[in-house]
Structure formats: structure tokens, C-alpha cells
CSV table of C-alpha atoms in Angstrom, one decimal:
chain,number,residue,atom,x,y,z
V,95,MET,CA,14.5,80.5,164.0
V,96,HIS,CA,12.6,77.4,162.9
V,97,CYS,CA,9.0,78.0,162.0
V,98,PRO,CA,6.7,75.0,161.5
V,99,ILE,CA,4.7,75.1,158.3
V,100,SER,CA,1.4,74.9,160.3
V,101,ARG,CA,2.1,78.5,161.6
V,102,LEU,CA,2.7,80.0,158.2
V,103,PRO,CA,0.0,81.6,156.1
V,104,HIS,CA,-1.8,79.2,153.9
V,105,SER,CA,-0.2,80.5,150.6
V,106,LEU,CA,3.3,80.3,152.0
V,107,ALA,CA,2.7,76.8,153.4
V,108,CYS,CA,1.6,75.7,149.9
V,109,LEU,CA,4.8,77.2,148.5
V,110,CYS,CA,6.9,75.3,150.9
V,111,ALA,CA,5.1,72.1,150.0
V,112,ILE,CA,5.4,72.7,146.3
V,113,GLY,CA,9.1,73.3,146.5
V,114,ASP,CA,9.6,69.8,148.0
V,115,LEU,CA,7.2,67.8,145.8
V,116,ASP,CA,9.7,66.6,143.3
V,117,PRO,CA,13.3,66.9,144.6
V,118,ASP,CA,14.7,65.1,141.5
V,119,LEU,CA,13.3,67.6,139.0
V,120,ASP,CA,16.1,68.4,136.6
V,121,PRO,CA,16.0,72.1,135.5
V,122,ASP,CA,17.7,73.5,132.5
V,123,PRO,CA,21.5,73.0,133.1
V,124,ASN,CA,22.2,76.5,131.6
V,125,LEU,CA,22.8,79.3,134.1
V,126,GLY,CA,20.0,81.7,134.8
V,127,HIS,CA,17.1,79.4,134.1
V,128,PRO,CA,13.6,80.4,135.5
V,129,LEU,CA,13.0,79.5,139.1
V,130,THR,CA,11.2,76.2,139.4
V,131,PRO,CA,12.4,74.3,142.6
V,132,SER,CA,11.5,76.9,145.2
V,133,ALA,CA,11.2,80.5,146.0
V,134,PRO,CA,14.3,82.3,147.4
V,135,PRO,CA,14.4,83.3,151.0
V,136,GLY,CA,14.8,86.9,152.0
V,137,ARG,CA,12.8,90.0,151.8
V,138,PRO,CA,9.0,89.8,152.6
V,139,ASP,CA,8.0,91.6,149.4
V,140,ASP,CA,10.0,89.1,147.3
V,141,ASN,CA,8.3,86.1,148.9
V,142,GLU,CA,4.9,87.8,148.6
V,143,TRP,CA,5.5,88.5,144.9
V,144,ILE,CA,6.5,84.9,144.1
V,145,ILE,CA,3.6,83.4,146.1
V,146,GLN,CA,1.0,85.5,144.2
V,147,HIS,CA,2.4,85.3,140.7
V,148,ARG,CA,4.6,82.2,140.4
V,149,GLY,CA,6.1,83.4,137.2
V,150,PRO,CA,7.4,86.4,135.3
V,151,LYS,CA,5.9,89.7,136.4
V,152,ILE,CA,5.0,92.3,133.7
V,153,LEU,CA,6.2,95.7,134.7
V,154,SER,CA,4.1,98.8,134.0
V,155,PRO,CA,6.3,101.7,133.0
V,156,PRO,CA,6.3,104.8,135.3
V,157,LEU,CA,4.3,107.7,133.9
V,158,ALA,CA,7.5,109.6,133.3
V,159,LEU,CA,8.6,106.9,130.8
V,160,VAL,CA,5.4,106.8,128.8
V,161,GLY,CA,5.8,108.6,125.5
V,162,GLU,CA,6.5,112.3,125.8
V,163,SER,CA,4.5,115.0,124.0
V,164,VAL,CA,5.6,117.0,121.0
V,165,GLU,CA,5.3,120.8,121.4
V,166,GLN,CA,2.9,121.3,118.5
V,167,ARG,CA,0.7,119.4,116.1
V,168,SER,CA,2.5,118.3,113.0
V,169,ARG,CA,0.9,119.9,110.0
V,170,SER,CA,2.1,119.7,106.4
V,171,PRO,CA,0.5,121.1,103.3
V,172,PHE,CA,-0.8,118.2,101.3
V,173,MET,CA,-1.5,118.0,97.6
V,174,ARG,CA,-2.8,115.2,95.4
V,175,HIS,CA,0.0,113.4,93.7
V,176,SER,CA,-0.3,111.8,90.3
V,177,VAL,CA,1.3,108.7,88.9
V,178,PRO,CA,4.1,109.3,86.4
V,179,PRO,CA,3.1,108.1,82.9
V,180,MET,CA,4.4,104.8,81.6
V,181,THR,CA,5.7,104.1,78.1
V,182,GLU,CA,4.5,101.3,75.9
V,183,ALA,CA,8.0,99.8,75.9
V,184,VAL,CA,8.1,99.6,79.7
V,185,ALA,CA,4.6,98.1,79.8
V,186,ARG,CA,5.4,95.5,77.3
V,187,GLN,CA,8.7,94.6,79.1
V,188,ALA,CA,6.8,94.2,82.4
V,189,LEU,CA,4.3,91.8,80.8
V,190,LEU,CA,7.1,89.8,79.2
V,191,ARG,CA,8.8,89.3,82.6
V,192,PHE,CA,5.4,88.2,84.1
V,193,VAL,CA,4.8,85.7,81.2
V,194,ALA,CA,8.3,84.3,81.6
V,195,SER,CA,7.6,83.4,85.3
V,196,ARG,CA,4.6,81.3,84.3
V,197,CYS,CA,5.2,77.9,82.8
V,198,CYS,CA,1.8,77.7,81.0
V,199,TYR,CA,1.9,81.2,79.5
V,200,GLY,CA,3.2,81.8,76.0
V,201,SER,CA,5.3,84.8,75.1
V,202,ARG,CA,4.2,85.2,71.4
V,203,ALA,CA,1.2,87.3,72.3
V,204,VAL,CA,3.5,89.8,74.0
V,205,GLY,CA,5.1,90.7,70.7
V,206,GLU,CA,1.9,90.7,68.7
V,207,LEU,CA,-0.5,92.5,71.0
V,208,ALA,CA,-1.4,96.2,70.3
V,209,ILE,CA,-1.5,98.5,73.2
V,210,ARG,CA,-4.5,100.8,72.9
V,211,ARG,CA,-4.4,102.8,76.1
V,212,LEU,CA,-2.2,103.3,79.2
V,213,ARG,CA,-4.3,104.6,82.1
V,214,PRO,CA,-2.2,105.9,85.0
V,215,LEU,CA,-3.8,105.3,88.4
V,216,GLY,CA,-2.6,105.0,92.0
V,217,THR,CA,-3.5,104.4,95.6
V,218,TYR,CA,-2.1,105.5,98.9
V,219,ARG,CA,-0.7,103.3,101.7
V,220,TYR,CA,-0.5,104.6,105.2
V,221,ARG,CA,1.9,103.0,107.8
V,222,LEU,CA,2.4,103.7,111.5
V,223,GLU,CA,5.4,102.2,113.2
V,224,THR,CA,5.5,102.4,117.0
V,225,PHE,CA,8.8,101.3,118.5
V,226,SER,CA,8.1,100.2,122.1
V,227,GLU,CA,10.0,98.7,125.0
V,228,SER,CA,8.5,96.4,127.6
V,229,ARG,CA,10.0,94.8,130.7
V,230,LEU,CA,9.2,91.9,132.9
V,231,SER,CA,10.9,90.6,136.0
V,232,GLU,CA,11.4,86.9,137.0
V,233,TRP,CA,13.3,85.0,139.6
V,234,VAL,CA,16.0,82.7,138.3
V,235,PHE,CA,18.8,80.8,139.9
V,236,GLU,CA,22.2,79.3,139.2
V,237,PRO,CA,24.7,77.3,141.3
V,238,PHE,CA,26.4,79.4,143.9
V,239,THR,CA,30.1,79.1,142.9
V,240,LYS,CA,31.4,82.5,143.7
V,241,PRO,CA,31.3,83.5,147.4
V,242,GLY,CA,30.7,87.2,147.8
V,243,ALA,CA,28.8,87.5,144.6
V,244,ALA,CA,25.6,88.3,146.5
V,245,GLY,CA,27.0,91.7,147.4
V,246,PRO,CA,26.9,93.6,150.7
V,247,SER,CA,23.8,92.9,152.8
V,248,GLY,CA,21.2,95.7,152.9
V,249,ASP,CA,21.7,96.8,149.3
V,250,THR,CA,18.3,97.7,147.8
V,251,PRO,CA,17.6,96.2,144.3
V,252,LEU,CA,17.2,98.8,141.6
V,253,ASP,CA,13.8,99.4,140.2
V,254,PRO,CA,13.7,97.3,136.9
V,255,TRP,CA,12.9,100.5,134.9
V,256,ASP,CA,15.9,102.2,136.4
V,257,VAL,CA,18.3,99.6,135.0
V,258,GLU,CA,20.1,101.2,132.1
V,259,VAL,CA,20.2,99.0,129.0
V,260,GLY,CA,21.2,100.3,125.6
V,261,ALA,CA,18.4,100.1,123.1
V,262,PRO,CA,18.9,98.5,119.7
V,263,PRO,CA,18.6,100.6,116.5
V,264,LEU,CA,15.2,102.3,116.1
V,265,PHE,CA,12.3,100.2,114.8
V,266,GLN,CA,14.3,96.9,115.0
V,267,GLY,CA,12.9,94.3,117.4
V,268,GLN,CA,15.1,92.6,119.9
V,269,THR,CA,15.0,90.8,123.3
V,270,ARG,CA,17.7,90.9,125.9
V,271,ARG,CA,18.1,89.5,129.4
V,272,CYS,CA,20.1,90.9,132.3
V,273,ARG,CA,20.2,90.6,136.1
V,274,VAL,CA,18.8,93.4,138.3
V,275,PRO,CA,21.7,94.8,140.4
V,276,HIS,CA,21.7,94.1,144.1
V,277,SER,CA,18.9,91.4,143.8
V,278,VAL,CA,21.1,88.4,144.5
V,279,LEU,CA,19.9,86.1,147.3
V,280,VAL,CA,21.8,82.9,148.4
V,281,ARG,CA,20.0,79.8,149.5
V,282,THR,CA,22.4,77.6,151.5
V,283,ARG,CA,20.6,74.3,150.9
V,284,CYS,CA,19.8,73.1,147.4
V,285,VAL,CA,16.1,72.0,147.3
V,286,THR,CA,16.7,69.3,144.7
V,287,CYS,CA,19.5,67.3,146.4
V,288,LYS,CA,18.9,68.6,150.0
V,289,GLY,CA,22.5,69.7,150.3
V,290,SER,CA,23.9,66.3,149.6
V,291,CYS,CA,25.5,67.2,146.2
V,292,ARG,CA,23.7,64.2,144.6
V,293,ARG,CA,20.3,63.5,143.2
V,294,LEU,CA,18.3,61.6,145.8
V,295,LYS,CA,17.1,58.9,143.4
V,296,GLN,CA,20.7,58.1,142.4
V,297,GLN,CA,22.1,58.3,146.0
V,298,LYS,CA,21.0,54.9,147.2
V,299,ARG,CA,22.4,52.7,144.4
V,300,CYS,CA,23.2,53.1,140.7
V,301,GLN,CA,21.0,50.8,138.7
V,302,LEU,CA,23.8,49.9,136.2
V,303,CYS,CA,26.6,49.2,138.7
V,304,SER,CA,24.6,48.4,141.9
V,305,GLY,CA,26.6,51.1,143.7
V,306,THR,CA,29.9,49.2,143.6
V,307,GLY,CA,31.6,51.5,141.3
V,308,ARG,CA,33.3,48.6,139.6
V,309,LYS,CA,31.5,49.1,136.3
V,310,ARG,CA,32.2,52.3,134.5
V,311,CYS,CA,28.7,53.2,133.5
V,312,ASN,CA,27.7,56.3,131.5
V,313,THR,CA,25.1,57.3,134.1
V,314,CYS,CA,27.3,57.7,137.2
V,315,SER,CA,30.8,57.4,135.8
V,316,GLY,CA,31.6,54.7,138.4
V,317,ARG,CA,30.7,56.8,141.4
V,318,GLY,CA,27.5,55.0,142.2
V,319,SER,CA,25.6,58.3,142.3
V,320,LYS,CA,25.0,61.2,140.0
V,321,THR,CA,25.9,64.9,140.6
V,322,CYS,CA,22.9,67.1,141.2
V,323,VAL,CA,22.4,69.2,138.1
V,324,THR,CA,20.5,71.9,139.9
V,325,CYS,CA,23.4,73.1,142.1
V,326,GLN,CA,26.1,71.2,140.2
V,327,GLY,CA,27.4,69.7,143.4
V,328,GLU,CA,27.8,73.1,145.1
V,329,LYS,CA,25.0,72.6,147.7
V,330,LYS,CA,23.9,76.2,147.4
V,331,LEU,CA,21.8,78.2,144.9
V,332,GLN,CA,22.2,81.8,144.0
V,333,HIS,CA,18.8,83.5,143.2
V,334,PHE,CA,18.5,86.8,141.4
V,335,LYS,CA,16.0,88.8,139.6
V,336,GLN,CA,16.3,88.6,135.8
V,337,LEU,CA,15.1,91.4,133.7
V,338,VAL,CA,13.7,90.5,130.3
V,339,ILE,CA,13.5,93.5,128.0
V,340,THR,CA,11.7,93.3,124.7
V,341,TRP,CA,11.9,96.0,122.0
V,342,LYS,CA,9.2,95.6,119.3
V,343,ASN,CA,8.2,97.5,116.2
V,344,ASN,CA,4.4,97.6,116.2
V,345,VAL,CA,3.1,98.2,112.6
V,346,PHE,CA,-0.3,99.4,111.4
V,347,GLU,CA,-0.8,99.4,107.7
V,348,PHE,CA,-3.7,100.6,105.6
V,349,VAL,CA,-4.2,100.8,101.8
V,350,SER,CA,-7.0,103.1,100.5
V,351,GLU,CA,-9.7,101.7,98.3
V,352,HIS,CA,-8.8,101.7,94.6
V,353,HIS,CA,-12.1,100.5,93.1
V,354,LEU,CA,-10.5,98.3,90.5
V,355,ASN,CA,-10.9,94.7,89.4
V,356,PHE,CA,-7.6,94.1,91.2
V,357,PRO,CA,-6.8,92.1,94.4
V,358,GLY,CA,-5.9,94.6,97.1
V,359,GLU,CA,-3.6,92.2,99.0
V,360,LEU,CA,-1.1,92.3,96.2
V,361,LEU,CA,-0.3,96.0,97.0
V,362,SER,CA,1.1,95.1,100.4
V,363,LYS,CA,3.9,93.2,98.7
V,364,VAL,CA,5.3,96.1,96.6
V,365,SER,CA,6.8,99.4,97.4
V,366,GLY,CA,5.6,102.9,96.6
V,367,ALA,CA,6.9,106.4,96.4
V,368,ASN,CA,7.2,108.0,99.8
V,369,ILE,CA,5.3,111.3,99.8
V,370,PHE,CA,5.1,112.0,103.5
V,371,LYS,CA,7.1,111.1,106.6
V,372,ASP,CA,6.6,112.2,110.2
V,373,GLU,CA,8.8,110.9,113.0
V,374,ASN,CA,8.8,111.9,116.7
V,375,VAL,CA,8.5,110.5,120.2
V,376,VAL,CA,4.8,110.7,119.7
V,377,VAL,CA,3.1,111.6,116.4
V,378,TYR,CA,-0.2,113.3,115.9
V,379,PRO,CA,-3.0,112.1,113.5
V,380,ILE,CA,-2.8,113.4,109.9
V,381,ILE,CA,-5.4,115.9,109.0
V,382,ASP,CA,-6.6,117.5,105.7
V,383,PHE,CA,-5.1,114.8,103.5
V,384,PRO,CA,-6.8,114.7,100.0
V,385,ASP,CA,-7.9,111.1,100.6
V,386,PRO,CA,-10.1,111.2,103.7
V,387,GLU,CA,-9.5,107.4,104.2
V,388,ILE,CA,-5.8,108.1,105.0
V,389,SER,CA,-6.7,110.7,107.6
V,390,LEU,CA,-9.1,108.3,109.3
V,391,ALA,CA,-6.6,105.5,109.2
V,392,SER,CA,-4.0,107.7,110.9
V,393,GLN,CA,-6.4,108.6,113.7
V,394,ARG,CA,-7.4,104.9,114.2
V,395,ALA,CA,-3.8,103.7,114.1
V,396,ILE,CA,-2.5,106.1,116.7
V,397,THR,CA,-5.5,105.5,119.0
V,398,GLU,CA,-5.1,101.7,118.8
V,399,HIS,CA,-1.3,101.7,119.5
V,400,SER,CA,-1.7,104.1,122.4
V,401,ALA,CA,-4.5,102.0,124.0
V,402,ALA,CA,-2.6,98.7,123.4
V,403,LEU,CA,0.8,99.9,124.8
V,404,ALA,CA,-0.2,102.4,127.5
V,405,THR,CA,-0.1,100.0,130.5
V,406,SER,CA,2.6,97.6,129.5
V,407,SER,CA,5.2,99.3,127.4
V,408,ARG,CA,7.2,102.5,127.0
V,409,ILE,CA,6.9,104.2,123.6
V,410,LEU,CA,10.3,105.2,122.4
V,411,ARG,CA,9.6,106.5,118.9
V,412,GLN,CA,6.8,106.7,116.3
V,413,ARG,CA,7.0,107.0,112.6
V,414,GLN,CA,4.1,107.5,110.1
V,415,THR,CA,4.5,107.5,106.4
V,416,ILE,CA,2.3,107.8,103.3
V,417,GLU,CA,3.3,106.1,100.0
V,418,LEU,CA,1.8,106.5,96.6
V,419,ILE,CA,1.7,103.1,95.0
V,420,PRO,CA,1.6,103.5,91.2
V,421,ILE,CA,-1.0,101.4,89.2
V,422,THR,CA,-1.2,101.5,85.5
V,423,GLU,CA,-4.2,100.0,83.7
V,424,VAL,CA,-3.1,98.7,80.3
V,425,HIS,CA,-5.7,98.1,77.6
V,426,TYR,CA,-4.6,96.1,74.6
V,427,GLN,CA,-5.9,94.1,71.7
V,428,TYR,CA,-4.9,90.6,70.5
V,429,SER,CA,-6.5,88.6,67.7
V,430,GLY,CA,-9.3,91.2,67.4
V,431,LYS,CA,-10.3,90.9,71.1
V,432,PRO,CA,-9.8,93.5,73.9
V,433,TYR,CA,-7.9,92.6,77.0
V,434,LEU,CA,-6.3,94.4,79.9
V,435,TYR,CA,-3.7,93.9,82.6
V,436,TYR,CA,-2.4,96.0,85.5
V,437,ILE,CA,1.2,97.1,86.4
V,438,TYR,CA,1.6,98.0,90.0
V,439,GLY,CA,4.3,99.1,92.5
V,440,LEU,CA,7.7,100.6,91.8
V,441,GLU,CA,8.8,97.0,90.9
V,442,ASN,CA,6.4,97.0,87.9
V,443,LYS,CA,4.7,93.8,89.0
V,444,VAL,CA,1.9,92.5,86.7
V,445,TYR,CA,-1.6,91.2,87.3
V,446,ALA,CA,-3.2,89.7,84.2
V,447,LEU,CA,-6.2,87.6,84.9
V,448,ASP,CA,-7.3,86.9,81.3
V,449,TYR,CA,-4.0,86.7,79.4
V,450,PRO,CA,-4.9,85.2,76.0
V,451,GLU,CA,-2.0,82.8,75.4
V,452,ARG,CA,-2.4,80.1,78.1
V,453,CYS,CA,-2.5,76.3,77.9
V,454,CYS,CA,-5.5,74.5,79.3
V,455,CYS,CA,-3.5,72.0,81.4
V,456,SER,CA,-3.7,72.0,85.2
V,457,CYS,CA,0.0,72.4,85.6
V,458,THR,CA,0.9,74.2,88.9
V,459,ILE,CA,4.7,74.3,88.4
V,460,LEU,CA,5.9,77.9,88.4
């Protein structure tokens, strides 16, 4: 039954007007692009949702899908770990590799320096990984080319969180799109071409051939008009709810204070020896670790991730680890003067701020 716009609620009247503002709007020619020309007809709750939101709808997970509880608190006996001692040969070889990577550093000093002391040190790195899944729903459309694809009338669309989609490997981010079953609605009149199969601006007359069709132009291929790209000449649009699922590995990282004349940011670029690993649906904060900073970091990380993901995502898995990053302070003497450098990480990276054999040019080539 025809219903004049004046009798519709204000928000729905605005929607109808917006859908007809630009009938020549060319959407993405790919199938399943986000809904732009108009809202699909059909269920009252569908129209209400589109009127209020006009875009993707973030879906809060049901309480049953929020991370489950583990039966007991994870406790492990901790002990303070020490860095394995380093030999002079390994320390000298690490410095030689460092010098070779710098164009303005000379290698003669490496062979002539005298190592006086190797001081093994170390620091801890804590990392929490929370593998989460979030879902949002949006109306998209495509040309209606397959009669019967809408499915039997009366079918109730599945709840977006009830749609089964296989998750990627744990702790690996990914985004997938799929349609919600039984959500297809067919609109029998394309809002871009008004059911004419052609774009309205091109329907009167082709600007290159004046509508005669005698000149084979690239715009209309000699037809005098251009096929509507929204419905691809089918006159009908098929609307459906598209589910966008995003898996994300949320990472919290903390390196304990080492109190050395050494840039702490360098430690995030190397690996350490794994001394503790705890993985479960939900992990508990670490307690009684020899370095109190690590225990506090664990409590803060778990609290932050729980607060950030509680209302928008489902936590699938959590993993927390502690690594011991080795640091060796190397004291040496060259030409009667004392110097030092640091070797850090399992890769034996070197930090040498005052290496003695350097040229004074401003060369920046590595």
C-alpha cells in the first residue's frame, strides 16, 4: 500500500529523501559493497537499525562468549635467573661485526684492545598477548541476478554471533567477510536508475554521439545510454547483512628497568631466553616474581586488556611470557684509556657509544 512521505516518521522520511538525492551515484562495481543508495525494505527492526546508525554496527558479544574462567590461579615457583658468562672471543667477535656495519668505524682497534672485565647483567621482558575476535554487521547490496536466492519468506536471520566461522591460527590477526544466513532482502526497483536499467544522466542523450548510436564511443558503446552500474541492468537489488569478523592479537610489552647507560628501546628489537610461559583462555596475573616490576606489569596488562575488550570483543586465548634478555658490560683498554661497550640479546647486538677509532666526518652512510 502506498504511504506518502508526509505520514512517515521524520527519521524515515529523511531516509527516503536521502536515498533519492543522487540517483546517478556510482557505487563500487564489486559485489557486496556497503549500502549507499538506500535502505532495504522489509522488517521494522532492520529499517530502524539503518535509520539510527547509517553504517556498520559493532556487535557486543553475548556474556557466554566472553572469556571463560580457569579453574585455579596459575602459580609457578620463580627463581632469579642469571645470564650465562661470555668469553672474550665472543665479545670481540660481536664488536667486530658491529664495527663492520659502520662505515666510519675502523677495525684495527678491535684487534689491539685489551678486555679487562666482562660483567654479565640482564633484564626481564614481560609480554601479554590477548587473541580477540570482534564482529560488526552492515547492510550491503549486489545486483539481483539469481531468482530464489533470497530464500523462503519468514526465515529468521541468524544472530551474527551464532554464525560459525573458522578462526585463523592463534595469535595471528586476520579479517574475513561473510553474509548472515537468511538475511537477504530483494528490492524490486533499483534506486539509482529507477528501474530503467540505465543511468538517468545518460538516458536522454550520449554527449559523444548525440544519442544516434552512429559513432561507436567508449562511453556508451554506440547505444546512446550507459548501463546502470548499481544493478548492472537487472533493475533489482539484493540486500543482505554482511558480517565483518576481525581477529586481532593485542600485545602488551614491558621491559624492567636496568639502570645502565644504555637506551632501553634497543631491547625491544632483540630476543631473550624464555623462562616462563602461561597460556589459557584467560590468564591470571603473575605473583611473587623476584622482580616486583614484572608482577605489577602483569597485573596492569591483564586489567587493561580486559577493560578494553570486554564490551566489543570475545577473548579467545591469552598468553603471557617472561624473557631474560642477556646484557654483558665489556670493559676494555685501548691506547692507555678505558672504554666500555654493551652486548645485548641472544643475537649479541652491540652498543658502543664511545668507540675509539672513528673518523670525524659527518658521513651518514651505513
